[in-house]
């Protein structure tokens, strides 16, 4: 490794992309191409960075397997920054194995964390949590330790484990402080702010109360009958009844819960759930059928009692029904709330969940995507939508910097 390559590598490690470019900008040898690619990625020029890294990988000779593997890892980082998740993860995992075989533990760990981040972006949270648990955090240098802790926080936040998420972000903050990378420290600070934002509203008749993530978690663990209009379902403790794909049943239980301890007239239910002002016998018959289905789903946690004028919710075990809704009204808020579970949703499934046309949902999603609040993967009928990562961790700061040939 010559002195300019070594100096550029040290500059990148400290987050000084411009300082690195000053040393290698006019060179076209493979190590310089790789370092230029990483510098361009840190500056946000991802397309140019990908081109330089691919050129570097092709230019390294057959005996320079480690250098090529490092380029593969760096290119995978750039792909995550571009939110391009179409490539197979196999080259990245093969690069990790190559780096392990040549005792490059740091970049091998970097590769595995990159693969886990890809799982998180794809909504495969259980798989990501298992893979992250297999990594020994004590072996990680400070920048990677910060990334691993933010990944753990992301998974915990999706699962509404706010105490664990807060502890993970504390670890991330300590590691980022040791790394001495200001942008990484800002990233952790912004991630910690998520815990203090309004995440939902508790509805009381005509009034409401803002809730943070910790407040929502406490409600979920309190044993109340929770009617969750964010994720469209009913929860009692650990029991979750998903109704996102059964909008009529969810609207019925929502109406009954908001009227508790009173009842709701049949005409009111028909008008609000079936969107009609002139109910007839067919609507009344359908209401009876849907109520029978709802009774069957809720039979272990609540009864639904027929009254003279309509229906009343009777929770079992003296539970109080509690209704929470997205922090703001509107289709975009409902879509964001549904996507916060980390899963990949099709447009048709989202349209069914919010009881709107696919075209309406598509317009709302395009608007959210332009604001960076959701992202899409795949194309045409295979297209799926996910929420942006809660922690918003930086991809361009944590690229491997030891790119010289072994």
Tab-separated table of C-alpha atoms in Angstrom:
chain	number	residue	atom	x	y	z
A	1	UNK	CA	0.000	0.000	0.000
A	2	UNK	CA	1.599	3.318	-1.049
A	3	UNK	CA	1.460	6.415	1.102
A	4	UNK	CA	-1.304	8.183	-0.861
A	5	UNK	CA	-3.609	5.159	-0.716
A	6	UNK	CA	-2.950	4.788	3.011
A	7	UNK	CA	-3.629	8.488	3.627
A	8	UNK	CA	-6.849	8.383	1.553
A	9	UNK	CA	-8.009	5.326	3.467
A	10	UNK	CA	-7.399	7.056	6.802
A	11	UNK	CA	-9.289	10.144	5.585
A	12	UNK	CA	-12.289	8.042	4.614
A	13	UNK	CA	-12.219	6.319	7.991
A	14	UNK	CA	-12.506	9.740	9.619
A	15	UNK	CA	-15.356	10.792	7.297
A	16	UNK	CA	-13.179	13.210	5.273
A	17	UNK	CA	-14.283	12.294	1.744
A	18	UNK	CA	-12.874	15.461	0.151
A	19	UNK	CA	-9.492	14.876	1.789
A	20	UNK	CA	-9.431	11.355	0.358
A	21	UNK	CA	-10.322	12.586	-3.126
A	22	UNK	CA	-7.484	15.105	-3.072
A	23	UNK	CA	-5.051	12.222	-2.773
A	24	UNK	CA	-6.466	9.798	-5.361
A	25	UNK	CA	-8.686	11.851	-7.695
A	26	UNK	CA	-6.261	11.643	-10.651
A	27	UNK	CA	-5.363	7.960	-10.277
A	28	UNK	CA	-6.998	5.052	-12.115
A	29	UNK	CA	-5.294	2.064	-10.486
A	30	UNK	CA	-7.718	-0.387	-8.784
A	31	UNK	CA	-7.151	0.695	-5.123
A	32	UNK	CA	-7.574	4.363	-6.079
A	33	UNK	CA	-10.753	3.591	-8.055
A	34	UNK	CA	-12.190	1.794	-5.028
A	35	UNK	CA	-11.335	4.606	-2.652
A	36	UNK	CA	-12.735	7.176	-5.074
A	37	UNK	CA	-15.938	5.154	-5.224
A	38	UNK	CA	-16.276	5.171	-1.440
A	39	UNK	CA	-15.539	8.903	-1.301
A	40	UNK	CA	-18.209	9.606	-3.922
A	41	UNK	CA	-20.669	7.487	-1.923
A	42	UNK	CA	-19.945	9.496	1.208
A	43	UNK	CA	-20.641	12.645	-0.797
A	44	UNK	CA	-23.986	11.259	-1.963
A	45	UNK	CA	-22.979	10.551	-5.582
A	46	UNK	CA	-24.178	6.972	-5.431
A	47	UNK	CA	-24.487	6.225	-9.150
A	48	UNK	CA	-20.924	7.413	-9.769
A	49	UNK	CA	-19.758	5.493	-6.712
A	50	UNK	CA	-21.278	2.255	-7.978
A	51	UNK	CA	-19.594	2.686	-11.367
A	52	UNK	CA	-16.179	3.288	-9.767
A	53	UNK	CA	-16.505	0.304	-7.445
A	54	UNK	CA	-17.471	-1.986	-10.319
A	55	UNK	CA	-14.498	-0.765	-12.329
A	56	UNK	CA	-12.235	-1.407	-9.360
A	57	UNK	CA	-13.583	-4.934	-8.846
A	58	UNK	CA	-12.950	-5.777	-12.525
A	59	UNK	CA	-9.465	-4.261	-12.422
A	60	UNK	CA	-8.206	-6.257	-9.453
A	61	UNK	CA	-6.362	-9.366	-10.591
A	62	UNK	CA	-7.286	-13.013	-9.897
A	63	UNK	CA	-4.881	-13.126	-6.958
A	64	UNK	CA	-6.529	-10.139	-5.291
A	65	UNK	CA	-9.647	-11.914	-3.992
A	66	UNK	CA	-9.747	-9.892	-0.778
A	67	UNK	CA	-9.710	-6.564	-2.607
A	68	UNK	CA	-12.486	-7.731	-4.933
A	69	UNK	CA	-14.533	-8.915	-1.950
A	70	UNK	CA	-14.143	-5.501	-0.308
A	71	UNK	CA	-15.436	-3.892	-3.492
A	72	UNK	CA	-18.476	-6.188	-3.433
A	73	UNK	CA	-19.224	-5.137	0.151
A	74	UNK	CA	-18.813	-1.464	-0.706
A	75	UNK	CA	-21.079	-1.806	-3.743
A	76	UNK	CA	-23.707	-3.522	-1.577
A	77	UNK	CA	-23.560	-0.539	0.769
A	78	UNK	CA	-24.156	1.807	-2.140
A	79	UNK	CA	-27.092	-0.340	-3.279
A	80	UNK	CA	-28.668	0.065	0.162
A	81	UNK	CA	-28.146	3.813	-0.012
A	82	UNK	CA	-29.945	3.778	-3.378
A	83	UNK	CA	-32.625	1.472	-1.912
A	84	UNK	CA	-31.880	-0.926	-4.768
A	85	UNK	CA	-32.783	-4.292	-3.262
A	86	UNK	CA	-33.146	-6.232	-6.504
A	87	UNK	CA	-29.722	-7.899	-6.454
A	88	UNK	CA	-29.200	-11.341	-4.915
A	89	UNK	CA	-27.528	-11.350	-1.473
A	90	UNK	CA	-25.332	-14.319	-2.468
A	91	UNK	CA	-22.344	-12.265	-3.751
A	92	UNK	CA	-22.343	-10.301	-0.490
A	93	UNK	CA	-22.374	-13.453	1.632
A	94	UNK	CA	-19.675	-14.994	-0.560
A	95	UNK	CA	-17.581	-11.854	-0.075
A	96	UNK	CA	-18.018	-12.183	3.702
A	97	UNK	CA	-16.792	-15.777	3.548
A	98	UNK	CA	-13.763	-14.715	1.469
A	99	UNK	CA	-12.885	-11.957	3.917
A	100	UNK	CA	-13.217	-14.347	6.850
A	101	UNK	CA	-10.971	-16.871	5.116
A	102	UNK	CA	-8.279	-14.192	4.693
A	103	UNK	CA	-8.534	-12.965	8.314
A	104	UNK	CA	-10.158	-9.642	7.395
A	105	UNK	CA	-12.583	-9.820	10.316
A	106	UNK	CA	-13.626	-6.167	10.244
A	107	UNK	CA	-14.823	-6.125	6.666
A	108	UNK	CA	-16.376	-9.584	7.042
A	109	UNK	CA	-18.469	-8.248	9.913
A	110	UNK	CA	-19.275	-5.207	7.801
A	111	UNK	CA	-20.548	-7.493	5.055
A	112	UNK	CA	-22.760	-9.449	7.446
A	113	UNK	CA	-24.219	-6.287	8.958
A	114	UNK	CA	-24.918	-5.029	5.447
A	115	UNK	CA	-26.808	-8.263	4.713
A	116	UNK	CA	-28.824	-7.800	7.925
A	117	UNK	CA	-29.640	-4.204	7.006
A	118	UNK	CA	-30.923	-5.469	3.684
A	119	UNK	CA	-33.250	-7.865	5.560
A	120	UNK	CA	-34.567	-4.957	7.641
A	121	UNK	CA	-35.220	-2.888	4.526
A	122	UNK	CA	-37.118	-5.834	3.037
A	123	UNK	CA	-39.237	-6.164	6.168
A	124	UNK	CA	-37.789	-9.556	7.156
A	125	UNK	CA	-37.429	-8.503	10.784
A	126	UNK	CA	-37.502	-11.915	12.476
A	127	UNK	CA	-34.776	-13.180	10.157
A	128	UNK	CA	-32.751	-10.015	10.730
A	129	UNK	CA	-33.066	-10.331	14.517
A	130	UNK	CA	-31.821	-13.919	14.422
A	131	UNK	CA	-28.848	-13.023	12.217
A	132	UNK	CA	-27.967	-10.008	14.374
A	133	UNK	CA	-28.068	-12.135	17.511
A	134	UNK	CA	-25.424	-14.432	16.005
A	135	UNK	CA	-22.880	-11.578	15.766
A	136	UNK	CA	-20.577	-11.007	18.730
A	137	UNK	CA	-20.961	-7.281	19.444
A	138	UNK	CA	-17.732	-7.272	21.469
A	139	UNK	CA	-15.731	-7.902	18.292
A	140	UNK	CA	-17.079	-4.847	16.517
A	141	UNK	CA	-15.081	-1.623	16.120
A	142	UNK	CA	-16.989	1.519	17.236
A	143	UNK	CA	-18.563	2.469	13.850
A	144	UNK	CA	-19.865	-1.049	13.283
A	145	UNK	CA	-20.937	-1.361	16.921
A	146	UNK	CA	-23.033	1.783	16.438
A	147	UNK	CA	-24.595	0.327	13.298
A	148	UNK	CA	-25.360	-2.998	14.996
A	149	UNK	CA	-26.980	-1.209	17.932
A	150	UNK	CA	-29.114	0.925	15.603
A	151	UNK	CA	-30.196	-2.210	13.757
A	152	UNK	CA	-31.243	-3.752	17.063
A	153	UNK	CA	-33.128	-0.559	17.928
A	154	UNK	CA	-34.883	-0.589	14.562
A	155	UNK	CA	-36.121	-4.127	15.134
A	156	UNK	CA	-37.183	-3.366	18.710
A	157	UNK	CA	-39.066	-0.239	17.630
A	158	UNK	CA	-40.975	-2.195	14.984
A	159	UNK	CA	-41.949	-4.702	17.693
A	160	UNK	CA	-42.807	-1.880	20.146
A	161	UNK	CA	-40.153	-2.937	22.643
A	162	UNK	CA	-39.325	0.647	23.545
A	163	UNK	CA	-37.237	-0.141	26.629
A	164	UNK	CA	-34.957	-2.434	24.633
A	165	UNK	CA	-34.843	0.077	21.780
A	166	UNK	CA	-33.801	2.836	24.177
A	167	UNK	CA	-31.031	0.645	25.610
A	168	UNK	CA	-29.829	-0.215	22.102
A	169	UNK	CA	-29.720	3.462	21.165
A	170	UNK	CA	-27.709	4.189	24.326
A	171	UNK	CA	-25.165	1.619	23.145
A	172	UNK	CA	-25.223	3.171	19.684
A	173	UNK	CA	-24.582	6.607	21.155
A	174	UNK	CA	-21.626	5.359	23.198
A	175	UNK	CA	-20.135	3.620	20.160
A	176	UNK	CA	-20.695	6.652	17.910
A	177	UNK	CA	-18.937	8.850	20.475
A	178	UNK	CA	-15.938	6.507	20.423
A	179	UNK	CA	-15.985	6.491	16.604
A	180	UNK	CA	-15.689	10.320	16.584
A	181	UNK	CA	-17.705	10.665	13.377
A	182	UNK	CA	-19.997	13.697	13.813
A	183	UNK	CA	-22.503	12.631	11.145
A	184	UNK	CA	-22.841	9.222	12.777
A	185	UNK	CA	-23.502	10.873	16.135
A	186	UNK	CA	-26.223	13.014	14.531
A	187	UNK	CA	-27.749	9.886	13.060
A	188	UNK	CA	-28.003	8.289	16.499
A	189	UNK	CA	-29.438	11.507	17.966
A	190	UNK	CA	-32.176	11.564	15.310
A	191	UNK	CA	-32.926	7.893	15.937
A	192	UNK	CA	-33.372	8.535	19.659
A	193	UNK	CA	-35.835	11.319	18.871
A	194	UNK	CA	-38.212	8.703	17.413
A	195	UNK	CA	-38.988	7.485	20.929
A	196	UNK	CA	-40.313	10.914	21.905
A	197	UNK	CA	-42.471	11.642	18.862
A	198	UNK	CA	-46.249	11.350	18.923
A	199	UNK	CA	-46.983	7.898	17.526
A	200	UNK	CA	-50.752	7.618	17.985
A	201	UNK	CA	-53.843	9.157	19.578
A	202	UNK	CA	-56.098	7.652	22.221
A	203	UNK	CA	-59.694	8.526	21.403
A	204	UNK	CA	-62.180	9.440	24.146
A	205	UNK	CA	-65.537	10.236	22.596
A	206	UNK	CA	-64.989	13.659	21.048
A	207	UNK	CA	-61.587	14.224	22.708
A	208	UNK	CA	-58.205	12.619	22.230
A	209	UNK	CA	-54.835	12.159	23.947
A	210	UNK	CA	-51.465	12.048	22.114
A	211	UNK	CA	-49.400	8.924	22.758
A	212	UNK	CA	-45.702	8.212	22.358
A	213	UNK	CA	-44.387	4.765	21.501
A	214	UNK	CA	-43.802	3.992	25.160
A	215	UNK	CA	-47.410	4.906	25.995
A	216	UNK	CA	-48.680	2.584	23.254
A	217	UNK	CA	-46.505	-0.233	24.572
A	218	UNK	CA	-47.886	0.231	28.101
A	219	UNK	CA	-51.441	0.048	26.785
A	220	UNK	CA	-50.651	-3.145	24.910
A	221	UNK	CA	-49.275	-4.754	28.064
A	222	UNK	CA	-52.021	-3.511	30.382
A	223	UNK	CA	-54.569	-6.168	29.382
A	224	UNK	CA	-57.154	-3.704	28.052
A	225	UNK	CA	-59.178	-4.510	24.968
A	226	UNK	CA	-57.133	-2.429	22.535
A	227	UNK	CA	-58.755	-1.443	19.246
A	228	UNK	CA	-55.768	-0.458	17.131
A	229	UNK	CA	-56.788	1.762	14.225
A	230	UNK	CA	-53.112	2.205	13.326
A	231	UNK	CA	-52.441	-1.409	12.385
A	232	UNK	CA	-56.123	-2.331	12.030
A	233	UNK	CA	-56.665	-5.037	14.585
A	234	UNK	CA	-57.691	-5.955	18.126
A	235	UNK	CA	-55.242	-6.809	20.901
A	236	UNK	CA	-55.528	-8.149	24.427
A	237	UNK	CA	-52.084	-8.670	25.942
A	238	UNK	CA	-50.094	-10.898	23.608
A	239	UNK	CA	-53.176	-11.965	21.631
A	240	UNK	CA	-53.505	-10.127	18.307
A	241	UNK	CA	-56.437	-10.418	15.920
A	242	UNK	CA	-55.485	-8.860	12.593
A	243	UNK	CA	-58.348	-7.213	10.713
A	244	UNK	CA	-56.374	-5.164	8.188
A	245	UNK	CA	-57.640	-7.323	5.347
A	246	UNK	CA	-61.182	-7.449	6.749
A	247	UNK	CA	-62.141	-3.752	6.769
A	248	UNK	CA	-65.870	-4.275	7.371
A	249	UNK	CA	-65.224	-6.244	10.565
A	250	UNK	CA	-62.718	-3.669	11.753
A	251	UNK	CA	-65.106	-0.764	11.138
A	252	UNK	CA	-67.791	-2.607	13.097
A	253	UNK	CA	-65.613	-3.278	16.139
A	254	UNK	CA	-64.295	0.295	15.979
A	255	UNK	CA	-67.825	1.742	15.998
A	256	UNK	CA	-68.900	-0.518	18.872
A	257	UNK	CA	-65.792	0.343	20.899
A	258	UNK	CA	-66.199	4.083	20.469
A	259	UNK	CA	-69.820	3.850	21.647
A	260	UNK	CA	-69.029	1.676	24.704
A	261	UNK	CA	-70.672	1.256	27.211
A	262	UNK	CA	-73.619	2.250	25.056
A	263	UNK	CA	-74.896	0.549	21.941
A	264	UNK	CA	-74.930	1.565	18.272
A	265	UNK	CA	-78.092	1.632	16.195
A	266	UNK	CA	-78.295	-0.720	13.247
A	267	UNK	CA	-78.987	2.155	10.858
A	268	UNK	CA	-75.884	3.962	12.089
A	269	UNK	CA	-73.704	0.894	11.586
A	270	UNK	CA	-75.094	0.289	8.102
A	271	UNK	CA	-74.590	3.907	7.070
A	272	UNK	CA	-71.003	4.136	8.354
A	273	UNK	CA	-69.759	0.671	7.421
A	274	UNK	CA	-71.611	-0.002	4.170
A	275	UNK	CA	-71.547	3.635	2.986
A	276	UNK	CA	-75.249	3.923	2.247
A	277	UNK	CA	-77.944	6.393	3.313
A	278	UNK	CA	-80.867	4.222	2.287
A	279	UNK	CA	-80.556	0.867	4.024
A	280	UNK	CA	-82.857	-1.953	3.013
A	281	UNK	CA	-83.321	-5.563	4.068
A	282	UNK	CA	-80.257	-6.730	2.150
A	283	UNK	CA	-78.078	-4.373	4.200
A	284	UNK	CA	-79.660	-5.544	7.447
A	285	UNK	CA	-79.078	-9.161	6.454
A	286	UNK	CA	-75.455	-8.437	5.619
A	287	UNK	CA	-75.018	-6.664	8.964
A	288	UNK	CA	-76.265	-9.788	10.776
A	289	UNK	CA	-73.814	-11.947	8.813
A	290	UNK	CA	-70.860	-9.659	9.507
A	291	UNK	CA	-71.762	-9.437	13.204
A	292	UNK	CA	-71.805	-13.240	13.375
A	293	UNK	CA	-68.320	-13.323	11.867
A	294	UNK	CA	-67.099	-10.682	14.323
A	295	UNK	CA	-68.577	-12.596	17.269
A	296	UNK	CA	-66.707	-15.713	16.170
A	297	UNK	CA	-63.400	-13.851	15.960
A	298	UNK	CA	-63.799	-12.104	19.326
A	299	UNK	CA	-65.538	-14.884	21.256
A	300	UNK	CA	-62.596	-15.444	23.638
A	301	UNK	CA	-62.129	-11.772	24.554
A	302	UNK	CA	-65.500	-10.060	24.104
A	303	UNK	CA	-69.188	-10.645	23.506
A	304	UNK	CA	-71.357	-8.674	21.109
A	305	UNK	CA	-74.845	-8.234	22.491
A	306	UNK	CA	-77.894	-7.471	20.376
A	307	UNK	CA	-80.058	-4.683	21.819
A	308	UNK	CA	-83.465	-3.387	20.883
A	309	UNK	CA	-82.008	-0.778	18.538
A	310	UNK	CA	-78.624	-2.253	17.609
A	311	UNK	CA	-75.524	-3.884	19.098
A	312	UNK	CA	-73.293	-3.394	22.154
A	313	UNK	CA	-69.748	-4.548	22.910
A	314	UNK	CA	-69.349	-6.530	26.170
A	315	UNK	CA	-65.623	-7.149	26.856
A	316	UNK	CA	-64.868	-10.186	29.016
A	317	UNK	CA	-63.030	-9.916	32.303
A	318	UNK	CA	-64.195	-6.354	33.049
A	319	UNK	CA	-61.826	-5.025	30.396
A	320	UNK	CA	-62.245	-1.510	29.090
A	321	UNK	CA	-62.072	-1.027	25.319
A	322	UNK	CA	-59.394	1.498	24.366
A	323	UNK	CA	-59.221	2.967	20.854
A	324	UNK	CA	-55.984	4.299	19.387
A	325	UNK	CA	-55.688	5.952	15.971
A	326	UNK	CA	-52.866	7.337	13.787
A	327	UNK	CA	-51.445	10.686	14.969
A	328	UNK	CA	-53.239	12.540	12.164
A	329	UNK	CA	-56.352	11.833	10.114
A	330	UNK	CA	-56.309	10.979	6.430
A	331	UNK	CA	-55.380	8.163	4.070
A	332	UNK	CA	-51.655	8.886	4.199
A	333	UNK	CA	-51.631	8.561	7.988
A	334	UNK	CA	-53.496	5.257	7.813
A	335	UNK	CA	-51.113	3.914	5.163
A	336	UNK	CA	-48.056	4.918	7.183
A	337	UNK	CA	-49.493	3.285	10.298
A	338	UNK	CA	-50.133	0.022	8.457
A	339	UNK	CA	-46.639	0.001	6.966
A	340	UNK	CA	-44.992	0.506	10.366
A	341	UNK	CA	-45.255	-3.226	11.061
A	342	UNK	CA	-42.211	-3.641	8.809
A	343	UNK	CA	-43.952	-6.014	6.399
A	344	UNK	CA	-44.119	-5.554	2.629
A	345	UNK	CA	-47.628	-4.648	1.436
A	346	UNK	CA	-49.099	-4.754	-2.044
A	347	UNK	CA	-51.180	-1.831	-3.272
A	348	UNK	CA	-54.270	-4.047	-3.436
A	349	UNK	CA	-53.850	-5.193	0.178
A	350	UNK	CA	-53.447	-1.607	1.369
A	351	UNK	CA	-56.509	-0.537	-0.602
A	352	UNK	CA	-58.525	-3.311	1.006
A	353	UNK	CA	-57.269	-2.379	4.477
A	354	UNK	CA	-58.166	1.311	4.221
A	355	UNK	CA	-61.318	0.643	2.184
A	356	UNK	CA	-60.291	2.821	-0.758
A	357	UNK	CA	-59.683	2.290	-4.460
A	358	UNK	CA	-56.276	1.087	-5.606
A	359	UNK	CA	-55.876	4.227	-7.665
A	360	UNK	CA	-56.470	6.429	-4.620
A	361	UNK	CA	-53.991	4.427	-2.556
A	362	UNK	CA	-51.446	4.503	-5.374
A	363	UNK	CA	-51.614	8.311	-5.528
A	364	UNK	CA	-51.171	8.556	-1.767
A	365	UNK	CA	-48.195	6.175	-1.843
A	366	UNK	CA	-46.503	8.084	-4.644
A	367	UNK	CA	-46.841	11.261	-2.599
A	368	UNK	CA	-45.380	9.575	0.486
A	369	UNK	CA	-42.548	8.105	-1.589
A	370	UNK	CA	-41.635	11.536	-2.949
A	371	UNK	CA	-41.352	12.729	0.675
A	372	UNK	CA	-39.101	9.795	1.563
A	373	UNK	CA	-41.612	8.354	4.039
A	374	UNK	CA	-42.213	5.057	2.217
A	375	UNK	CA	-40.308	3.053	-0.354
A	376	UNK	CA	-41.205	0.467	-2.971
A	377	UNK	CA	-39.524	-2.732	-4.100
A	378	UNK	CA	-40.223	-4.724	-7.226
A	379	UNK	CA	-42.202	-3.707	-10.280
A	380	UNK	CA	-45.667	-4.069	-11.759
A	381	UNK	CA	-47.700	-6.742	-9.929
A	382	UNK	CA	-44.695	-7.736	-7.832
A	383	UNK	CA	-44.367	-4.222	-6.432
A	384	UNK	CA	-44.506	-3.985	-2.651
A	385	UNK	CA	-44.462	-1.028	-0.276
A	386	UNK	CA	-42.602	-0.598	3.003
A	387	UNK	CA	-42.133	2.205	5.488
A	388	UNK	CA	-38.780	3.945	5.581
A	389	UNK	CA	-36.533	2.719	8.397
A	390	UNK	CA	-37.487	4.244	11.733
A	391	UNK	CA	-33.891	4.885	12.700
A	392	UNK	CA	-32.835	6.143	9.278
A	393	UNK	CA	-29.271	4.879	9.761
A	394	UNK	CA	-26.630	6.220	7.410
A	395	UNK	CA	-25.313	3.817	4.815
A	396	UNK	CA	-22.722	6.043	3.215
A	397	UNK	CA	-20.661	6.629	6.365
A	398	UNK	CA	-19.999	3.021	7.197
A	399	UNK	CA	-18.426	1.674	4.030
A	400	UNK	CA	-15.278	-0.448	4.332
A	401	UNK	CA	-12.202	1.704	3.847
A	402	UNK	CA	-9.368	-0.830	3.606
A	403	UNK	CA	-9.498	-1.267	-0.138
A	404	UNK	CA	-5.868	-1.853	-1.030
A	405	UNK	CA	-4.942	-5.286	-2.428
A	406	UNK	CA	-3.850	-7.854	0.121
